[in-house]
Amino acid sequence: MIGRAFVSNRGRAAVVVPMLLCALACARTDGAIVLSNVTKETGVTFIHTDGSGGQRYIVETVCAGLALFDYDNDGDEDIYFLNGAPLKGTKVSKPPTNALYRNDGNFKFTDVTKEAGVGDTGFALGVAAADYDNDGDLDIYINNYGPNVLYRNNGDGTFSDVTAEAGVANGDKVGAAAMFLDMDKDGDLDLFVGNYVIFTYENHSPQSTNGIPMYAGPMDYPSRPNDLYRNNGDGTFTNVSIESGIAAHKGSGMGGVCADYDNDGDTDIRILNDVDSDFLFENDGTGKFEEVGLLSGLAYNMHGKPMGSMGVDCGDYDNDGWLDFFQTSYNKETTLLYKNLNGKLFEDVTLATGAGEGTYPHVTWGTGLVDFDNDGDKDIFVACGHIQDNIELFDNTGTYLVENILLMNTGDGKFVNVSKESGDGMKVKLSSRGAVFDDLDGDGDIDAVILNSRREPTILRNDSQNSNHWVRIRLRGVKTNRDGVGARVKVTAGDLAQIDEVHSGRSYQSHYGMCLHFGLGKREKIDRIKVRWIGGGVDVIENVAVDQRLTITEGKGVTP
């Protein structure tokens, strides 16, 4: 991720990938997606800080993700913003905290951080929400630089810090992605904790170019393994990093997502590494993992080069029944789209599909494969922003504050950049990090929230005008975990068949999407919904009306 605009202290030159997309540009559709910037109307007053005070510590550059989740079980998605604590040498009058905003409807939010008890003052980097104790509400795990935090949801609008009793503080490390998954199909959620490089104040590596100060990169520090915790079912976790195979591989962890890429009924782990080969941990079904990134074609790009990998999402962009991976990277490197070839191999189809259009000049972070126009295929959102706040002084191709990017899926396996035609929300120029997506106002289309480094967030309302249909599906596990994390859902409506999974943790060190949203285009009836739960159980519902929110309970079908 860091410092690939030049080679001076990296030892690797960036690979230039010219994007020959004239044909796609000519086929560009106009303005079908409209995202409006409504930040000032929402009541959200959060301002992010990266803890910086002029020392240029590497951890400042990777801060931070955010989460969308329904903490109070009222049916809408609330926002949890992460913040950076003051680093050594930084003086503040009041320590910043993470912030929880309750969704009051109609894009109005109230800061409930203090009463909820989730104002952690640590240096936050990654976050995931999940019902780890299966008690009916979502808990929060924060991956910090320093000890991590697990907040248990008390079910009354408040949370308790149970980190010590749960045993998941994870030492004094630099955090990255956090994801919950049921790795052994025993009905409760285990915890994957990503780790970035080994950084301390003592090994801080000041850098400069032509006398201009700059941030160091990941290759200036040692890498380290990630951690995996098994849920013991009694409120505690056991670190199984060694016996699971996770600890055998060191990296510089960034974004991640847990997904059943090979469709064998268990959940695998995709974790990106910054300027190193990316990992794919294949699950054998019992919670033992083999790293198959190189064998699967996911370790490097099509040129066999490691990327400055950042955020990742998975989704079936071409509706062929297999989950594909899209990931972000550093500037002078495009984003990457990997097509899943029947669960055996992945092909880098970035150039062929146009999935990197417009991304080459920018550092790219949070991302989502999201159907913004409800036409039945996944579009791509890319959050952009450089990490060097003075990049213009030593690289005339780089810009610190930039606009984000929206790539529309044309429905034939190709993407076109519609950023400039898609509303004032795509004209905001800041330095973005985490990005999350969900239907914030309950109107049947997907909105977005972006965390911006050192600034206010960007909150985007989807104002696309079309008559396309949709369905939103919430899962309720009985024998399996309460929210169906890891479950596979297939929705068939006439000639359109789509798949998706419930994930806990994704994008750039962020969390969103516990309810699954399917755009249906003009199709006016759903023929069949099939849910495959972790552990093998299957539910099938037929002849379902469109434009509604459904709850499907394991073994019971559609329930109130």
PDB file of C-alpha atoms in Angstrom, residues 152-315:
ATOM      1  CA  ARG A 152     -20.866  -7.457  24.491  1.00  0.00           C
ATOM      2  CA  ASN A 153     -24.303  -6.097  23.663  1.00  0.00           C
ATOM      3  CA  ASN A 154     -26.476  -6.116  26.795  1.00  0.00           C
ATOM      4  CA  GLY A 155     -29.697  -5.983  24.789  1.00  0.00           C
ATOM      5  CA  ASP A 156     -30.857  -2.707  26.348  1.00  0.00           C
ATOM      6  CA  GLY A 157     -28.923  -0.228  24.237  1.00  0.00           C
ATOM      7  CA  THR A 158     -25.736  -0.589  26.265  1.00  0.00           C
ATOM      8  CA  PHE A 159     -22.552  -2.611  25.914  1.00  0.00           C
ATOM      9  CA  SER A 160     -20.043  -4.108  28.361  1.00  0.00           C
ATOM     10  CA  ASP A 161     -16.312  -4.458  27.788  1.00  0.00           C
ATOM     11  CA  VAL A 162     -15.735  -8.207  28.149  1.00  0.00           C
ATOM     12  CA  THR A 163     -12.309  -8.358  26.494  1.00  0.00           C
ATOM     13  CA  ALA A 164     -10.481  -9.745  29.508  1.00  0.00           C
ATOM     14  CA  GLU A 165     -12.976 -12.475  30.356  1.00  0.00           C
ATOM     15  CA  ALA A 166     -13.319 -13.462  26.670  1.00  0.00           C
ATOM     16  CA  GLY A 167      -9.540 -13.610  26.217  1.00  0.00           C
ATOM     17  CA  VAL A 168      -9.341 -11.732  22.915  1.00  0.00           C
ATOM     18  CA  ALA A 169      -7.178  -8.654  23.649  1.00  0.00           C
ATOM     19  CA  ASN A 170      -4.623 -10.138  21.227  1.00  0.00           C
ATOM     20  CA  GLY A 171      -1.583  -8.462  22.762  1.00  0.00           C
ATOM     21  CA  ASP A 172       0.027  -5.193  21.754  1.00  0.00           C
ATOM     22  CA  LYS A 173      -0.103  -5.495  17.968  1.00  0.00           C
ATOM     23  CA  VAL A 174      -1.014  -3.310  14.992  1.00  0.00           C
ATOM     24  CA  GLY A 175      -4.493  -4.410  13.988  1.00  0.00           C
ATOM     25  CA  ALA A 176      -6.052  -4.869  10.562  1.00  0.00           C
ATOM     26  CA  ALA A 177      -9.225  -6.654   9.434  1.00  0.00           C
ATOM     27  CA  ALA A 178     -11.440  -8.466  11.933  1.00  0.00           C
ATOM     28  CA  MET A 179     -13.910 -11.144  10.841  1.00  0.00           C
ATOM     29  CA  PHE A 180     -16.243 -13.573  12.588  1.00  0.00           C
ATOM     30  CA  LEU A 181     -16.907 -16.986  11.037  1.00  0.00           C
ATOM     31  CA  ASP A 182     -18.031 -20.439  12.081  1.00  0.00           C
ATOM     32  CA  MET A 183     -14.847 -22.231  11.089  1.00  0.00           C
ATOM     33  CA  ASP A 184     -15.822 -25.641  12.519  1.00  0.00           C
ATOM     34  CA  LYS A 185     -19.603 -25.630  11.925  1.00  0.00           C
ATOM     35  CA  ASP A 186     -20.410 -26.007  15.621  1.00  0.00           C
ATOM     36  CA  GLY A 187     -23.053 -23.260  15.718  1.00  0.00           C
ATOM     37  CA  ASP A 188     -21.072 -20.418  17.255  1.00  0.00           C
ATOM     38  CA  LEU A 189     -18.830 -17.779  15.744  1.00  0.00           C
ATOM     39  CA  ASP A 190     -15.060 -17.877  15.890  1.00  0.00           C
ATOM     40  CA  LEU A 191     -12.846 -14.815  15.416  1.00  0.00           C
ATOM     41  CA  PHE A 192     -10.135 -14.039  12.876  1.00  0.00           C
ATOM     42  CA  VAL A 193      -7.880 -11.124  13.887  1.00  0.00           C
ATOM     43  CA  GLY A 194      -5.701  -9.625  11.172  1.00  0.00           C
ATOM     44  CA  ASN A 195      -2.333  -8.110  12.052  1.00  0.00           C
ATOM     45  CA  TYR A 196      -0.334  -5.509  10.147  1.00  0.00           C
ATOM     46  CA  VAL A 197       3.454  -5.094  10.450  1.00  0.00           C
ATOM     47  CA  ILE A 198       5.476  -5.077  13.684  1.00  0.00           C
ATOM     48  CA  PHE A 199       5.649  -1.394  14.567  1.00  0.00           C
ATOM     49  CA  THR A 200       6.724   0.202  17.851  1.00  0.00           C
ATOM     50  CA  TYR A 201       7.811   3.718  18.712  1.00  0.00           C
ATOM     51  CA  GLU A 202      11.317   2.320  19.132  1.00  0.00           C
ATOM     52  CA  ASN A 203      11.531   0.920  15.575  1.00  0.00           C
ATOM     53  CA  HIS A 204       9.862   3.917  13.926  1.00  0.00           C
ATOM     54  CA  SER A 205      11.569   4.479  10.559  1.00  0.00           C
ATOM     55  CA  PRO A 206      11.550   8.156   9.483  1.00  0.00           C
ATOM     56  CA  GLN A 207      11.676   8.570   5.717  1.00  0.00           C
ATOM     57  CA  SER A 208      12.177  11.424   3.264  1.00  0.00           C
ATOM     58  CA  THR A 209      12.696  12.073  -0.417  1.00  0.00           C
ATOM     59  CA  ASN A 210      14.739  15.058  -1.564  1.00  0.00           C
ATOM     60  CA  GLY A 211      14.529  16.378   1.967  1.00  0.00           C
ATOM     61  CA  ILE A 212      10.716  16.156   2.079  1.00  0.00           C
ATOM     62  CA  PRO A 213       9.369  14.034   4.967  1.00  0.00           C
ATOM     63  CA  MET A 214       7.164  11.084   4.073  1.00  0.00           C
ATOM     64  CA  TYR A 215       5.610   8.010   5.628  1.00  0.00           C
ATOM     65  CA  ALA A 216       7.481   4.718   5.700  1.00  0.00           C
ATOM     66  CA  GLY A 217       6.062   1.657   4.002  1.00  0.00           C
ATOM     67  CA  PRO A 218       5.351  -1.918   5.114  1.00  0.00           C
ATOM     68  CA  MET A 219       8.668  -3.181   3.783  1.00  0.00           C
ATOM     69  CA  ASP A 220      10.431  -1.034   6.378  1.00  0.00           C
ATOM     70  CA  TYR A 221       9.061  -3.275   9.160  1.00  0.00           C
ATOM     71  CA  PRO A 222       8.914  -7.004   9.912  1.00  0.00           C
ATOM     72  CA  SER A 223       5.736  -8.890   9.020  1.00  0.00           C
ATOM     73  CA  ARG A 224       3.828 -11.126  11.420  1.00  0.00           C
ATOM     74  CA  PRO A 225       1.168 -13.883  11.392  1.00  0.00           C
ATOM     75  CA  ASN A 226      -2.526 -13.294  11.922  1.00  0.00           C
ATOM     76  CA  ASP A 227      -4.502 -14.766  14.821  1.00  0.00           C
ATOM     77  CA  LEU A 228      -7.491 -17.096  15.007  1.00  0.00           C
ATOM     78  CA  TYR A 229      -9.657 -17.622  18.101  1.00  0.00           C
ATOM     79  CA  ARG A 230     -12.037 -20.553  18.587  1.00  0.00           C
ATOM     80  CA  ASN A 231     -15.307 -19.766  20.355  1.00  0.00           C
ATOM     81  CA  ASN A 232     -15.621 -22.060  23.377  1.00  0.00           C
ATOM     82  CA  GLY A 233     -19.376 -21.514  23.616  1.00  0.00           C
ATOM     83  CA  ASP A 234     -19.210 -20.130  27.157  1.00  0.00           C
ATOM     84  CA  GLY A 235     -18.278 -16.528  26.451  1.00  0.00           C
ATOM     85  CA  THR A 236     -14.568 -17.271  26.131  1.00  0.00           C
ATOM     86  CA  PHE A 237     -12.223 -17.877  23.208  1.00  0.00           C
ATOM     87  CA  THR A 238      -9.050 -19.942  22.762  1.00  0.00           C
ATOM     88  CA  ASN A 239      -6.225 -18.862  20.485  1.00  0.00           C
ATOM     89  CA  VAL A 240      -5.843 -21.662  17.913  1.00  0.00           C
ATOM     90  CA  SER A 241      -3.606 -19.811  15.475  1.00  0.00           C
ATOM     91  CA  ILE A 242      -0.884 -22.477  15.537  1.00  0.00           C
ATOM     92  CA  GLU A 243      -2.982 -25.649  15.402  1.00  0.00           C
ATOM     93  CA  SER A 244      -5.302 -24.198  12.734  1.00  0.00           C
ATOM     94  CA  GLY A 245      -2.396 -23.422  10.387  1.00  0.00           C
ATOM     95  CA  ILE A 246      -2.992 -19.662  10.366  1.00  0.00           C
ATOM     96  CA  ALA A 247       0.177 -18.814  12.317  1.00  0.00           C
ATOM     97  CA  ALA A 248       2.416 -20.602   9.806  1.00  0.00           C
ATOM     98  CA  HIS A 249       2.220 -17.651   7.412  1.00  0.00           C
ATOM     99  CA  LYS A 250       3.518 -14.145   8.055  1.00  0.00           C
ATOM    100  CA  GLY A 251       2.216 -11.113   6.217  1.00  0.00           C
ATOM    101  CA  SER A 252       1.288  -7.458   6.481  1.00  0.00           C
ATOM    102  CA  GLY A 253      -2.454  -7.892   6.917  1.00  0.00           C
ATOM    103  CA  MET A 254      -4.972  -5.339   5.666  1.00  0.00           C
ATOM    104  CA  GLY A 255      -8.573  -5.953   4.548  1.00  0.00           C
ATOM    105  CA  GLY A 256     -10.228  -9.352   4.530  1.00  0.00           C
ATOM    106  CA  VAL A 257     -13.444 -11.300   4.053  1.00  0.00           C
ATOM    107  CA  CYS A 258     -14.511 -14.823   4.996  1.00  0.00           C
ATOM    108  CA  ALA A 259     -16.343 -16.664   2.236  1.00  0.00           C
ATOM    109  CA  ASP A 260     -16.997 -20.129   0.814  1.00  0.00           C
ATOM    110  CA  TYR A 261     -15.082 -19.566  -2.405  1.00  0.00           C
ATOM    111  CA  ASP A 262     -15.075 -23.246  -3.444  1.00  0.00           C
ATOM    112  CA  ASN A 263     -18.728 -23.903  -2.567  1.00  0.00           C
ATOM    113  CA  ASP A 264     -17.942 -26.918  -0.403  1.00  0.00           C
ATOM    114  CA  GLY A 265     -20.102 -25.855   2.540  1.00  0.00           C
ATOM    115  CA  ASP A 266     -17.478 -24.373   4.838  1.00  0.00           C
ATOM    116  CA  THR A 267     -16.050 -20.880   5.243  1.00  0.00           C
ATOM    117  CA  ASP A 268     -12.608 -19.959   3.933  1.00  0.00           C
ATOM    118  CA  ILE A 269     -10.572 -16.830   4.744  1.00  0.00           C
ATOM    119  CA  ARG A 270      -9.279 -14.223   2.313  1.00  0.00           C
ATOM    120  CA  ILE A 271      -6.786 -11.760   3.844  1.00  0.00           C
ATOM    121  CA  LEU A 272      -4.799  -9.201   1.864  1.00  0.00           C
ATOM    122  CA  ASN A 273      -1.188  -8.252   2.537  1.00  0.00           C
ATOM    123  CA  ASP A 274       0.443  -4.907   1.870  1.00  0.00           C
ATOM    124  CA  VAL A 275       3.221  -5.261  -0.768  1.00  0.00           C
ATOM    125  CA  ASP A 276       3.352  -9.012  -0.276  1.00  0.00           C
ATOM    126  CA  SER A 277       1.579 -12.074  -1.612  1.00  0.00           C
ATOM    127  CA  ASP A 278      -2.082 -12.174  -0.593  1.00  0.00           C
ATOM    128  CA  PHE A 279      -3.463 -15.128   1.375  1.00  0.00           C
ATOM    129  CA  LEU A 280      -6.350 -17.488   0.769  1.00  0.00           C
ATOM    130  CA  PHE A 281      -6.839 -19.916   3.650  1.00  0.00           C
ATOM    131  CA  GLU A 282      -8.816 -22.953   2.525  1.00  0.00           C
ATOM    132  CA  ASN A 283     -10.887 -24.580   5.283  1.00  0.00           C
ATOM    133  CA  ASP A 284     -10.980 -28.365   5.453  1.00  0.00           C
ATOM    134  CA  GLY A 285     -14.342 -28.159   7.240  1.00  0.00           C
ATOM    135  CA  THR A 286     -12.996 -28.657  10.748  1.00  0.00           C
ATOM    136  CA  GLY A 287     -11.233 -25.339  11.255  1.00  0.00           C
ATOM    137  CA  LYS A 288      -7.874 -26.436   9.832  1.00  0.00           C
ATOM    138  CA  PHE A 289      -6.574 -24.180   7.064  1.00  0.00           C
ATOM    139  CA  GLU A 290      -4.172 -24.497   4.151  1.00  0.00           C
ATOM    140  CA  GLU A 291      -2.807 -21.338   2.527  1.00  0.00           C
ATOM    141  CA  VAL A 292      -3.560 -21.693  -1.212  1.00  0.00           C
ATOM    142  CA  GLY A 293      -3.164 -18.120  -2.461  1.00  0.00           C
ATOM    143  CA  LEU A 294      -0.472 -18.996  -4.982  1.00  0.00           C
ATOM    144  CA  LEU A 295      -2.139 -22.218  -6.141  1.00  0.00           C
ATOM    145  CA  SER A 296      -5.480 -20.491  -6.643  1.00  0.00           C
ATOM    146  CA  GLY A 297      -4.093 -17.523  -8.572  1.00  0.00           C
ATOM    147  CA  LEU A 298      -4.950 -14.996  -5.855  1.00  0.00           C
ATOM    148  CA  ALA A 299      -1.496 -14.293  -4.444  1.00  0.00           C
ATOM    149  CA  TYR A 300      -0.406 -11.867  -7.183  1.00  0.00           C
ATOM    150  CA  ASN A 301      -1.828  -9.910 -10.095  1.00  0.00           C
ATOM    151  CA  MET A 302      -1.804 -11.137 -13.706  1.00  0.00           C
ATOM    152  CA  HIS A 303       1.837 -10.068 -14.051  1.00  0.00           C
ATOM    153  CA  GLY A 304       2.929 -12.160 -11.075  1.00  0.00           C
ATOM    154  CA  LYS A 305       3.567  -9.068  -8.958  1.00  0.00           C
ATOM    155  CA  PRO A 306       2.522  -8.413  -5.342  1.00  0.00           C
ATOM    156  CA  MET A 307       0.256  -5.424  -4.924  1.00  0.00           C
ATOM    157  CA  GLY A 308      -0.217  -2.751  -2.278  1.00  0.00           C
ATOM    158  CA  SER A 309      -3.385  -4.596  -1.320  1.00  0.00           C
ATOM    159  CA  MET A 310      -5.948  -2.775   0.831  1.00  0.00           C
ATOM    160  CA  GLY A 311      -9.636  -3.708   0.924  1.00  0.00           C
ATOM    161  CA  VAL A 312     -11.540  -6.680  -0.477  1.00  0.00           C
ATOM    162  CA  ASP A 313     -15.101  -7.757  -1.095  1.00  0.00           C
ATOM    163  CA  CYS A 314     -16.617 -10.845  -2.640  1.00  0.00           C
ATOM    164  CA  GLY A 315     -19.699 -11.259  -4.784  1.00  0.00           C
TER     165      GLY A 315
END
